[in-house]
Amino acid sequence: MKDVKMTPMVIALGELLIDFSRVNSDKWGYPTMQGHPGGAPANYLAALAKHGIKTAFLGKVGNDDFGKLLKETLKQAEINTSGLILDETVFTTLAFVTLNHEGERSFSFARKPGADTCLKPEEINYRLLADSDIFHFGTLSLTDEPSASATREAVAFAKTRETWISFDPNLRLPLWKQEEHAKREMEWGLHQADFVKLSEEEARFLWNLEAEEAAEKLMMDYPARLGFVTCGSEGAYYIGSGGKGRVSVPERIHAVDTTGAGDIFFGSAMAAFLTYGKSPEKLTGEELRKITEHACAMAALSTTRAGGISSVPEPAEANQLLSKQSRAN
């Protein structure tokens, strides 16, 4: 297995959208909504970029005000946009997020179709993809054609280049016509990936397993070299050749919006992994634990502010939080 280059590049393909969350409602119940840039692959890249990792996005938005705004947001986040297409014929995808009192979300989507589902295989910037060290994707680009074919071709191309594959199912059941279709595509993605992040809800959906058992299954039944199963406010399990274990979320975190927290966890974990400069098989148990602790701290801090891309904290904030917790213990 290859080691990491001095200046690695991470590329993600998939949805880039506006997340609208409720601010308040009028007397009839109609909400006032606030928009934030989002989309799981973009949130993931934003976390990596915060750590100084070179990143690039492959996908499609509408050539509308929202699409242009999202492109500018990626640029400001220092994510390469040369693989992002603005299409005149479709609208930028919109997601409407409802939060409960604990900051947990439910989703509605304006995506029939949305621009993200309309990316064609021939529109992928393969020259850019050829330069990547990690290629990341989720299942939302697999819900519809032509983006499903584009995703499969991008994965196949990345594999010919011996590029590491990173995968987060990011299950959103309202976007699937049938649950069995969702399961098939999630299973396909898991069989492609070197790095996997599952939520405990996804582990139950796929296998009816709890988090720790699911982490074991990733290593036994799939090609994953490094796996994480996130458990919201309960932290995360990690597993790799060097060891396995569970990390708790830092204490005294008051979550107001969990949008993008899992993506920020995974992007931060990959950033921490890349700093070691070696293949996942060479990571020690202590290194795996530190990677997961850092990712949990980044994700936890992100929940204290609104949005996905806009909620990514500075890595120094996570380091300070972990240092403070260590002194307290």
mmCIF file of N, CA and C in Angstrom, residues 161-283:
data_model
loop_
_atom_site.group_PDB
_atom_site.id
_atom_site.type_symbol
_atom_site.label_atom_id
_atom_site.label_comp_id
_atom_site.label_asym_id
_atom_site.label_seq_id
_atom_site.Cartn_x
_atom_site.Cartn_y
_atom_site.Cartn_z
ATOM 1 N N ARG A 161 -5.912 4.508 -11.178
ATOM 2 C CA ARG A 161 -4.776 5.342 -10.772
ATOM 3 C C ARG A 161 -4.252 4.947 -9.389
ATOM 4 N N GLU A 162 -4.817 3.880 -8.799
ATOM 5 C CA GLU A 162 -4.468 3.433 -7.450
ATOM 6 C C GLU A 162 -4.691 4.538 -6.419
ATOM 7 N N THR A 163 -5.731 5.322 -6.671
ATOM 8 C CA THR A 163 -6.128 6.378 -5.737
ATOM 9 C C THR A 163 -6.929 5.765 -4.604
ATOM 10 N N TRP A 164 -6.669 6.209 -3.385
ATOM 11 C CA TRP A 164 -7.478 5.755 -2.266
ATOM 12 C C TRP A 164 -8.911 6.253 -2.433
ATOM 13 N N ILE A 165 -9.869 5.434 -2.013
ATOM 14 C CA ILE A 165 -11.283 5.768 -2.106
ATOM 15 C C ILE A 165 -11.854 5.972 -0.715
ATOM 16 N N SER A 166 -12.541 7.094 -0.543
ATOM 17 C CA SER A 166 -13.186 7.457 0.717
ATOM 18 C C SER A 166 -14.693 7.489 0.479
ATOM 19 N N PHE A 167 -15.463 6.923 1.427
ATOM 20 C CA PHE A 167 -16.901 6.778 1.205
ATOM 21 C C PHE A 167 -17.693 7.036 2.482
ATOM 22 N N ASP A 168 -18.734 7.845 2.334
ATOM 23 C CA ASP A 168 -19.691 8.116 3.412
ATOM 24 C C ASP A 168 -21.082 7.945 2.828
ATOM 25 N N PRO A 169 -21.843 6.926 3.264
ATOM 26 C CA PRO A 169 -23.167 6.691 2.669
ATOM 27 C C PRO A 169 -24.099 7.898 2.745
ATOM 28 N N ASN A 170 -24.063 8.640 3.865
ATOM 29 C CA ASN A 170 -24.893 9.838 4.014
ATOM 30 C C ASN A 170 -26.340 9.563 3.626
ATOM 31 N N LEU A 171 -26.943 8.597 4.286
ATOM 32 C CA LEU A 171 -28.297 8.160 3.952
ATOM 33 C C LEU A 171 -29.319 9.267 4.162
ATOM 34 N N ARG A 172 -30.082 9.549 3.107
ATOM 35 C CA ARG A 172 -31.229 10.462 3.172
ATOM 36 C C ARG A 172 -32.396 9.753 2.497
ATOM 37 N N LEU A 173 -33.165 9.009 3.273
ATOM 38 C CA LEU A 173 -34.213 8.151 2.709
ATOM 39 C C LEU A 173 -35.224 8.889 1.829
ATOM 40 N N PRO A 174 -35.594 10.164 2.124
ATOM 41 C CA PRO A 174 -36.568 10.823 1.241
ATOM 42 C C PRO A 174 -36.114 10.942 -0.212
ATOM 43 N N LEU A 175 -34.815 10.800 -0.474
ATOM 44 C CA LEU A 175 -34.316 10.942 -1.843
ATOM 45 C C LEU A 175 -34.285 9.622 -2.612
ATOM 46 N N TRP A 176 -34.647 8.533 -1.957
ATOM 47 C CA TRP A 176 -34.652 7.226 -2.617
ATOM 48 C C TRP A 176 -36.087 6.776 -2.869
ATOM 49 N N LYS A 177 -36.318 6.216 -4.040
ATOM 50 C CA LYS A 177 -37.655 5.714 -4.360
ATOM 51 C C LYS A 177 -37.968 4.457 -3.563
ATOM 52 N N GLN A 178 -36.935 3.636 -3.303
ATOM 53 C CA GLN A 178 -37.112 2.401 -2.547
ATOM 54 C C GLN A 178 -35.946 2.216 -1.584
ATOM 55 N N GLU A 179 -36.235 1.701 -0.396
ATOM 56 C CA GLU A 179 -35.167 1.451 0.573
ATOM 57 C C GLU A 179 -34.169 0.423 0.062
ATOM 58 N N GLU A 180 -34.638 -0.561 -0.680
ATOM 59 C CA GLU A 180 -33.724 -1.596 -1.187
ATOM 60 C C GLU A 180 -32.717 -1.013 -2.168
ATOM 61 N N HIS A 181 -33.152 -0.022 -2.948
ATOM 62 C CA HIS A 181 -32.214 0.647 -3.854
ATOM 63 C C HIS A 181 -31.130 1.347 -3.055
ATOM 64 N N ALA A 182 -31.521 2.010 -1.988
ATOM 65 C CA ALA A 182 -30.547 2.686 -1.128
ATOM 66 C C ALA A 182 -29.544 1.687 -0.558
ATOM 67 N N LYS A 183 -30.042 0.552 -0.094
ATOM 68 C CA LYS A 183 -29.144 -0.463 0.482
ATOM 69 C C LYS A 183 -28.170 -0.998 -0.566
ATOM 70 N N ARG A 184 -28.654 -1.251 -1.780
ATOM 71 C CA ARG A 184 -27.772 -1.771 -2.827
ATOM 72 C C ARG A 184 -26.648 -0.794 -3.136
ATOM 73 N N GLU A 185 -26.986 0.484 -3.241
ATOM 74 C CA GLU A 185 -25.968 1.475 -3.582
ATOM 75 C C GLU A 185 -24.997 1.701 -2.424
ATOM 76 N N MET A 186 -25.510 1.652 -1.196
ATOM 77 C CA MET A 186 -24.617 1.762 -0.041
ATOM 78 C C MET A 186 -23.649 0.591 -0.008
ATOM 79 N N GLU A 187 -24.159 -0.609 -0.260
ATOM 80 C CA GLU A 187 -23.289 -1.784 -0.285
ATOM 81 C C GLU A 187 -22.252 -1.673 -1.400
ATOM 82 N N TRP A 188 -22.671 -1.186 -2.564
ATOM 83 C CA TRP A 188 -21.709 -1.009 -3.660
ATOM 84 C C TRP A 188 -20.595 -0.058 -3.239
ATOM 85 N N GLY A 189 -20.961 1.057 -2.635
ATOM 86 C CA GLY A 189 -19.954 2.018 -2.195
ATOM 87 C C GLY A 189 -19.006 1.431 -1.167
ATOM 88 N N LEU A 190 -19.542 0.666 -0.225
ATOM 89 C CA LEU A 190 -18.701 0.059 0.801
ATOM 90 C C LEU A 190 -17.684 -0.903 0.203
ATOM 91 N N HIS A 191 -18.056 -1.567 -0.881
ATOM 92 C CA HIS A 191 -17.139 -2.517 -1.520
ATOM 93 C C HIS A 191 -16.067 -1.825 -2.369
ATOM 94 N N GLN A 192 -16.141 -0.505 -2.516
ATOM 95 C CA GLN A 192 -15.131 0.238 -3.271
ATOM 96 C C GLN A 192 -14.086 0.898 -2.371
ATOM 97 N N ALA A 193 -14.385 1.056 -1.090
ATOM 98 C CA ALA A 193 -13.724 2.071 -0.269
ATOM 99 C C ALA A 193 -12.580 1.552 0.595
ATOM 100 N N ASP A 194 -11.549 2.386 0.700
ATOM 101 C CA ASP A 194 -10.450 2.175 1.630
ATOM 102 C C ASP A 194 -10.745 2.822 2.981
ATOM 103 N N PHE A 195 -11.463 3.943 2.956
ATOM 104 C CA PHE A 195 -11.820 4.682 4.169
ATOM 105 C C PHE A 195 -13.334 4.832 4.208
ATOM 106 N N VAL A 196 -13.921 4.508 5.340
ATOM 107 C CA VAL A 196 -15.385 4.543 5.464
ATOM 108 C C VAL A 196 -15.783 5.246 6.751
ATOM 109 N N LYS A 197 -16.816 6.091 6.640
ATOM 110 C CA LYS A 197 -17.472 6.664 7.811
ATOM 111 C C LYS A 197 -18.949 6.327 7.730
ATOM 112 N N LEU A 198 -19.446 5.592 8.727
ATOM 113 C CA LEU A 198 -20.864 5.273 8.848
ATOM 114 C C LEU A 198 -21.419 5.967 10.086
ATOM 115 N N SER A 199 -22.691 6.280 10.070
ATOM 116 C CA SER A 199 -23.369 6.672 11.304
ATOM 117 C C SER A 199 -23.989 5.421 11.918
ATOM 118 N N GLU A 200 -24.295 5.500 13.210
ATOM 119 C CA GLU A 200 -24.924 4.344 13.845
ATOM 120 C C GLU A 200 -26.293 4.063 13.239
ATOM 121 N N GLU A 201 -26.999 5.110 12.763
ATOM 122 C CA GLU A 201 -28.289 4.903 12.101
ATOM 123 C C GLU A 201 -28.119 4.121 10.804
ATOM 124 N N GLU A 202 -27.064 4.426 10.061
ATOM 125 C CA GLU A 202 -26.803 3.703 8.812
ATOM 126 C C GLU A 202 -26.414 2.258 9.074
ATOM 127 N N ALA A 203 -25.676 2.016 10.161
ATOM 128 C CA ALA A 203 -25.306 0.652 10.524
ATOM 129 C C ALA A 203 -26.546 -0.178 10.849
ATOM 130 N N ARG A 204 -27.500 0.443 11.525
ATOM 131 C CA ARG A 204 -28.743 -0.278 11.822
ATOM 132 C C ARG A 204 -29.559 -0.501 10.552
ATOM 133 N N PHE A 205 -29.592 0.497 9.699
ATOM 134 C CA PHE A 205 -30.349 0.392 8.450
ATOM 135 C C PHE A 205 -29.798 -0.730 7.574
ATOM 136 N N LEU A 206 -28.473 -0.816 7.466
ATOM 137 C CA LEU A 206 -27.853 -1.809 6.595
ATOM 138 C C LEU A 206 -27.866 -3.210 7.184
ATOM 139 N N TRP A 207 -27.471 -3.338 8.435
ATOM 140 C CA TRP A 207 -27.178 -4.651 9.011
ATOM 141 C C TRP A 207 -27.894 -4.932 10.325
ATOM 142 N N ASN A 208 -28.641 -3.950 10.829
ATOM 143 C CA ASN A 208 -29.264 -4.090 12.150
ATOM 144 C C ASN A 208 -28.212 -4.372 13.222
ATOM 145 N N LEU A 209 -27.085 -3.664 13.123
ATOM 146 C CA LEU A 209 -25.997 -3.810 14.082
ATOM 147 C C LEU A 209 -25.770 -2.504 14.819
ATOM 148 N N GLU A 210 -25.272 -2.613 16.043
ATOM 149 C CA GLU A 210 -24.871 -1.438 16.783
ATOM 150 C C GLU A 210 -23.473 -1.010 16.336
ATOM 151 N N ALA A 211 -23.050 0.156 16.809
ATOM 152 C CA ALA A 211 -21.857 0.805 16.260
ATOM 153 C C ALA A 211 -20.603 -0.058 16.352
ATOM 154 N N GLU A 212 -20.326 -0.633 17.506
ATOM 155 C CA GLU A 212 -19.090 -1.394 17.670
ATOM 156 C C GLU A 212 -19.061 -2.620 16.760
ATOM 157 N N GLU A 213 -20.188 -3.327 16.679
ATOM 158 C CA GLU A 213 -20.264 -4.491 15.789
ATOM 159 C C GLU A 213 -20.125 -4.076 14.334
ATOM 160 N N ALA A 214 -20.698 -2.936 13.980
ATOM 161 C CA ALA A 214 -20.591 -2.449 12.601
ATOM 162 C C ALA A 214 -19.159 -2.110 12.246
ATOM 163 N N ALA A 215 -18.412 -1.514 13.180
ATOM 164 C CA ALA A 215 -17.005 -1.210 12.923
ATOM 165 C C ALA A 215 -16.228 -2.487 12.635
ATOM 166 N N GLU A 216 -16.489 -3.537 13.400
ATOM 167 C CA GLU A 216 -15.835 -4.829 13.166
ATOM 168 C C GLU A 216 -16.187 -5.375 11.787
ATOM 169 N N LYS A 217 -17.462 -5.257 11.427
ATOM 170 C CA LYS A 217 -17.911 -5.785 10.137
ATOM 171 C C LYS A 217 -17.218 -5.079 8.974
ATOM 172 N N LEU A 218 -17.005 -3.775 9.105
ATOM 173 C CA LEU A 218 -16.319 -3.032 8.039
ATOM 174 C C LEU A 218 -14.967 -3.647 7.700
ATOM 175 N N MET A 219 -14.234 -4.053 8.732
ATOM 176 C CA MET A 219 -12.897 -4.599 8.508
ATOM 177 C C MET A 219 -12.924 -6.060 8.078
ATOM 178 N N MET A 220 -13.931 -6.797 8.503
ATOM 179 C CA MET A 220 -13.988 -8.226 8.190
ATOM 180 C C MET A 220 -14.584 -8.517 6.813
ATOM 181 N N ASP A 221 -15.638 -7.790 6.445
ATOM 182 C CA ASP A 221 -16.414 -8.146 5.260
ATOM 183 C C ASP A 221 -16.240 -7.199 4.077
ATOM 184 N N TYR A 222 -15.483 -6.127 4.257
ATOM 185 C CA TYR A 222 -15.308 -5.126 3.206
ATOM 186 C C TYR A 222 -13.828 -4.778 3.083
ATOM 187 N N PRO A 223 -13.437 -4.093 2.000
ATOM 188 C CA PRO A 223 -12.015 -3.773 1.817
ATOM 189 C C PRO A 223 -11.521 -2.579 2.618
ATOM 190 N N ALA A 224 -12.319 -2.065 3.532
ATOM 191 C CA ALA A 224 -11.933 -0.883 4.297
ATOM 192 C C ALA A 224 -10.629 -1.107 5.048
ATOM 193 N N ARG A 225 -9.750 -0.106 4.967
ATOM 194 C CA ARG A 225 -8.484 -0.133 5.703
ATOM 195 C C ARG A 225 -8.549 0.706 6.975
ATOM 196 N N LEU A 226 -9.534 1.591 7.007
ATOM 197 C CA LEU A 226 -9.739 2.443 8.170
ATOM 198 C C LEU A 226 -11.229 2.769 8.233
ATOM 199 N N GLY A 227 -11.847 2.542 9.374
ATOM 200 C CA GLY A 227 -13.286 2.745 9.481
ATOM 201 C C GLY A 227 -13.673 3.523 10.722
ATOM 202 N N PHE A 228 -14.764 4.275 10.590
ATOM 203 C CA PHE A 228 -15.325 5.035 11.700
ATOM 204 C C PHE A 228 -16.837 4.825 11.720
ATOM 205 N N VAL A 229 -17.396 4.696 12.906
ATOM 206 C CA VAL A 229 -18.849 4.683 13.073
ATOM 207 C C VAL A 229 -19.177 5.769 14.088
ATOM 208 N N THR A 230 -19.883 6.794 13.637
ATOM 209 C CA THR A 230 -20.184 7.931 14.508
ATOM 210 C C THR A 230 -21.496 7.703 15.257
ATOM 211 N N CYS A 231 -21.536 8.222 16.482
ATOM 212 C CA CYS A 231 -22.688 7.996 17.362
ATOM 213 C C CYS A 231 -23.212 9.306 17.922
ATOM 214 N N GLY A 232 -23.170 10.375 17.131
ATOM 215 C CA GLY A 232 -23.691 11.657 17.556
ATOM 216 C C GLY A 232 -22.998 12.157 18.809
ATOM 217 N N SER A 233 -23.779 12.528 19.804
ATOM 218 C CA SER A 233 -23.224 13.075 21.038
ATOM 219 C C SER A 233 -22.498 12.038 21.882
ATOM 220 N N GLU A 234 -22.588 10.754 21.467
ATOM 221 C CA GLU A 234 -21.905 9.686 22.201
ATOM 222 C C GLU A 234 -20.510 9.404 21.659
ATOM 223 N N GLY A 235 -20.058 10.153 20.637
ATOM 224 C CA GLY A 235 -18.702 9.983 20.134
ATOM 225 C C GLY A 235 -18.636 9.083 18.914
ATOM 226 N N ALA A 236 -17.562 8.298 18.806
ATOM 227 C CA ALA A 236 -17.349 7.484 17.611
ATOM 228 C C ALA A 236 -16.467 6.285 17.927
ATOM 229 N N TYR A 237 -16.691 5.217 17.173
ATOM 230 C CA TYR A 237 -15.798 4.059 17.178
ATOM 231 C C TYR A 237 -14.835 4.180 16.002
ATOM 232 N N TYR A 238 -13.621 3.698 16.199
ATOM 233 C CA TYR A 238 -12.640 3.655 15.116
ATOM 234 C C TYR A 238 -12.060 2.256 15.044
ATOM 235 N N ILE A 239 -11.605 1.888 13.859
ATOM 236 C CA ILE A 239 -10.986 0.569 13.690
ATOM 237 C C ILE A 239 -10.001 0.620 12.531
ATOM 238 N N GLY A 240 -8.874 -0.016 12.711
ATOM 239 C CA GLY A 240 -7.845 -0.118 11.685
ATOM 240 C C GLY A 240 -6.932 -1.279 12.032
ATOM 241 N N SER A 241 -5.919 -1.495 11.209
ATOM 242 C CA SER A 241 -4.998 -2.605 11.466
ATOM 243 C C SER A 241 -4.269 -2.437 12.791
ATOM 244 N N GLY A 242 -4.030 -1.176 13.192
ATOM 245 C CA GLY A 242 -3.269 -0.914 14.410
ATOM 246 C C GLY A 242 -4.072 -0.959 15.685
ATOM 247 N N GLY A 243 -5.382 -1.043 15.598
ATOM 248 C CA GLY A 243 -6.179 -1.086 16.810
ATOM 249 C C GLY A 243 -7.594 -0.602 16.600
ATOM 250 N N LYS A 244 -8.358 -0.602 17.659
ATOM 251 C CA LYS A 244 -9.746 -0.161 17.615
ATOM 252 C C LYS A 244 -10.120 0.416 18.971
ATOM 253 N N GLY A 245 -11.210 1.166 18.990
ATOM 254 C CA GLY A 245 -11.637 1.730 20.261
ATOM 255 C C GLY A 245 -12.757 2.727 20.077
ATOM 256 N N ARG A 246 -13.104 3.377 21.177
ATOM 257 C CA ARG A 246 -14.187 4.364 21.171
ATOM 258 C C ARG A 246 -13.678 5.656 21.783
ATOM 259 N N VAL A 247 -14.078 6.762 21.198
ATOM 260 C CA VAL A 247 -13.713 8.093 21.675
ATOM 261 C C VAL A 247 -14.993 8.853 21.994
ATOM 262 N N SER A 248 -15.006 9.557 23.099
ATOM 263 C CA SER A 248 -16.163 10.349 23.502
ATOM 264 C C SER A 248 -16.076 11.764 22.944
ATOM 265 N N VAL A 249 -17.214 12.407 22.835
ATOM 266 C CA VAL A 249 -17.255 13.816 22.453
ATOM 267 C C VAL A 249 -16.789 14.654 23.640
ATOM 268 N N PRO A 250 -16.015 15.719 23.404
ATOM 269 C CA PRO A 250 -15.627 16.597 24.515
ATOM 270 C C PRO A 250 -16.833 17.078 25.309
ATOM 271 N N GLU A 251 -16.645 17.258 26.597
ATOM 272 C CA GLU A 251 -17.737 17.655 27.477
ATOM 273 C C GLU A 251 -18.091 19.133 27.315
ATOM 274 N N ARG A 252 -19.286 19.459 27.798
ATOM 275 C CA ARG A 252 -19.786 20.837 27.857
ATOM 276 C C ARG A 252 -19.920 21.473 26.469
ATOM 277 N N ILE A 253 -20.323 20.665 25.499
ATOM 278 C CA ILE A 253 -20.634 21.179 24.162
ATOM 279 C C ILE A 253 -22.147 21.320 24.051
ATOM 280 N N HIS A 254 -22.597 22.521 23.754
ATOM 281 C CA HIS A 254 -24.042 22.755 23.594
ATOM 282 C C HIS A 254 -24.358 22.836 22.099
ATOM 283 N N ALA A 255 -24.934 21.755 21.573
ATOM 284 C CA ALA A 255 -25.229 21.686 20.137
ATOM 285 C C ALA A 255 -26.457 22.517 19.796
ATOM 286 N N VAL A 256 -26.333 23.326 18.745
ATOM 287 C CA VAL A 256 -27.475 24.088 18.247
ATOM 288 C C VAL A 256 -27.855 23.664 16.827
ATOM 289 N N ASP A 257 -26.919 23.032 16.099
ATOM 290 C CA ASP A 257 -27.192 22.616 14.722
ATOM 291 C C ASP A 257 -26.179 21.538 14.353
ATOM 292 N N THR A 258 -26.660 20.312 14.144
ATOM 293 C CA THR A 258 -25.758 19.196 13.832
ATOM 294 C C THR A 258 -25.530 19.017 12.334
ATOM 295 N N THR A 259 -26.060 19.934 11.508
ATOM 296 C CA THR A 259 -25.881 19.834 10.063
ATOM 297 C C THR A 259 -24.393 19.782 9.706
ATOM 298 N N GLY A 260 -24.004 18.750 8.965
ATOM 299 C CA GLY A 260 -22.631 18.641 8.489
ATOM 300 C C GLY A 260 -21.639 18.095 9.495
ATOM 301 N N ALA A 261 -22.077 17.791 10.717
ATOM 302 C CA ALA A 261 -21.124 17.350 11.739
ATOM 303 C C ALA A 261 -20.412 16.056 11.345
ATOM 304 N N GLY A 262 -21.158 15.108 10.782
ATOM 305 C CA GLY A 262 -20.537 13.856 10.350
ATOM 306 C C GLY A 262 -19.536 14.064 9.227
ATOM 307 N N ASP A 263 -19.857 14.955 8.310
ATOM 308 C CA ASP A 263 -18.942 15.259 7.201
ATOM 309 C C ASP A 263 -17.675 15.922 7.724
ATOM 310 N N ILE A 264 -17.846 16.832 8.666
ATOM 311 C CA ILE A 264 -16.703 17.542 9.247
ATOM 312 C C ILE A 264 -15.856 16.578 10.074
ATOM 313 N N PHE A 265 -16.510 15.644 10.764
ATOM 314 C CA PHE A 265 -15.774 14.578 11.458
ATOM 315 C C PHE A 265 -14.876 13.834 10.471
ATOM 316 N N PHE A 266 -15.463 13.382 9.366
ATOM 317 C CA PHE A 266 -14.731 12.534 8.422
ATOM 318 C C PHE A 266 -13.612 13.312 7.732
ATOM 319 N N GLY A 267 -13.920 14.542 7.290
ATOM 320 C CA GLY A 267 -12.885 15.348 6.661
ATOM 321 C C GLY A 267 -11.739 15.635 7.605
ATOM 322 N N SER A 268 -12.056 15.902 8.873
ATOM 323 C CA SER A 268 -11.022 16.172 9.868
ATOM 324 C C SER A 268 -10.213 14.916 10.179
ATOM 325 N N ALA A 269 -10.882 13.760 10.210
ATOM 326 C CA ALA A 269 -10.170 12.498 10.422
ATOM 327 C C ALA A 269 -9.200 12.224 9.274
ATOM 328 N N MET A 270 -9.646 12.474 8.043
ATOM 329 C CA MET A 270 -8.769 12.256 6.900
ATOM 330 C C MET A 270 -7.594 13.238 6.901
ATOM 331 N N ALA A 271 -7.849 14.464 7.309
ATOM 332 C CA ALA A 271 -6.771 15.442 7.409
ATOM 333 C C ALA A 271 -5.735 15.004 8.442
ATOM 334 N N ALA A 272 -6.214 14.534 9.601
ATOM 335 C CA ALA A 272 -5.302 14.068 10.639
ATOM 336 C C ALA A 272 -4.530 12.839 10.168
ATOM 337 N N PHE A 273 -5.205 11.936 9.467
ATOM 338 C CA PHE A 273 -4.530 10.770 8.902
ATOM 339 C C PHE A 273 -3.409 11.193 7.956
ATOM 340 N N LEU A 274 -3.694 12.143 7.087
ATOM 341 C CA LEU A 274 -2.705 12.565 6.087
ATOM 342 C C LEU A 274 -1.464 13.190 6.717
ATOM 343 N N THR A 275 -1.620 13.782 7.895
ATOM 344 C CA THR A 275 -0.454 14.405 8.542
ATOM 345 C C THR A 275 0.576 13.364 8.974
ATOM 346 N N TYR A 276 0.163 12.120 9.142
ATOM 347 C CA TYR A 276 1.111 11.081 9.529
ATOM 348 C C TYR A 276 1.969 10.610 8.354
ATOM 349 N N GLY A 277 1.529 10.854 7.132
ATOM 350 C CA GLY A 277 2.347 10.558 5.960
ATOM 351 C C GLY A 277 2.617 9.101 5.700
ATOM 352 N N LYS A 278 1.692 8.231 6.090
ATOM 353 C CA LYS A 278 1.911 6.808 5.862
ATOM 354 C C LYS A 278 0.587 6.107 5.592
ATOM 355 N N SER A 279 0.678 4.876 5.116
ATOM 356 C CA SER A 279 -0.529 4.132 4.784
ATOM 357 C C SER A 279 -1.297 3.782 6.048
ATOM 358 N N PRO A 280 -2.618 3.541 5.931
ATOM 359 C CA PRO A 280 -3.441 3.264 7.122
ATOM 360 C C PRO A 280 -2.992 2.032 7.887
ATOM 361 N N GLU A 281 -2.416 1.040 7.183
ATOM 362 C CA GLU A 281 -1.961 -0.177 7.864
ATOM 363 C C GLU A 281 -0.819 0.085 8.838
ATOM 364 N N LYS A 282 -0.100 1.197 8.633
ATOM 365 C CA LYS A 282 1.060 1.502 9.473
ATOM 366 C C LYS A 282 0.711 2.373 10.682
ATOM 367 N N LEU A 283 -0.546 2.795 10.787
ATOM 368 C CA LEU A 283 -0.952 3.605 11.929
ATOM 369 C C LEU A 283 -1.001 2.770 13.201
#
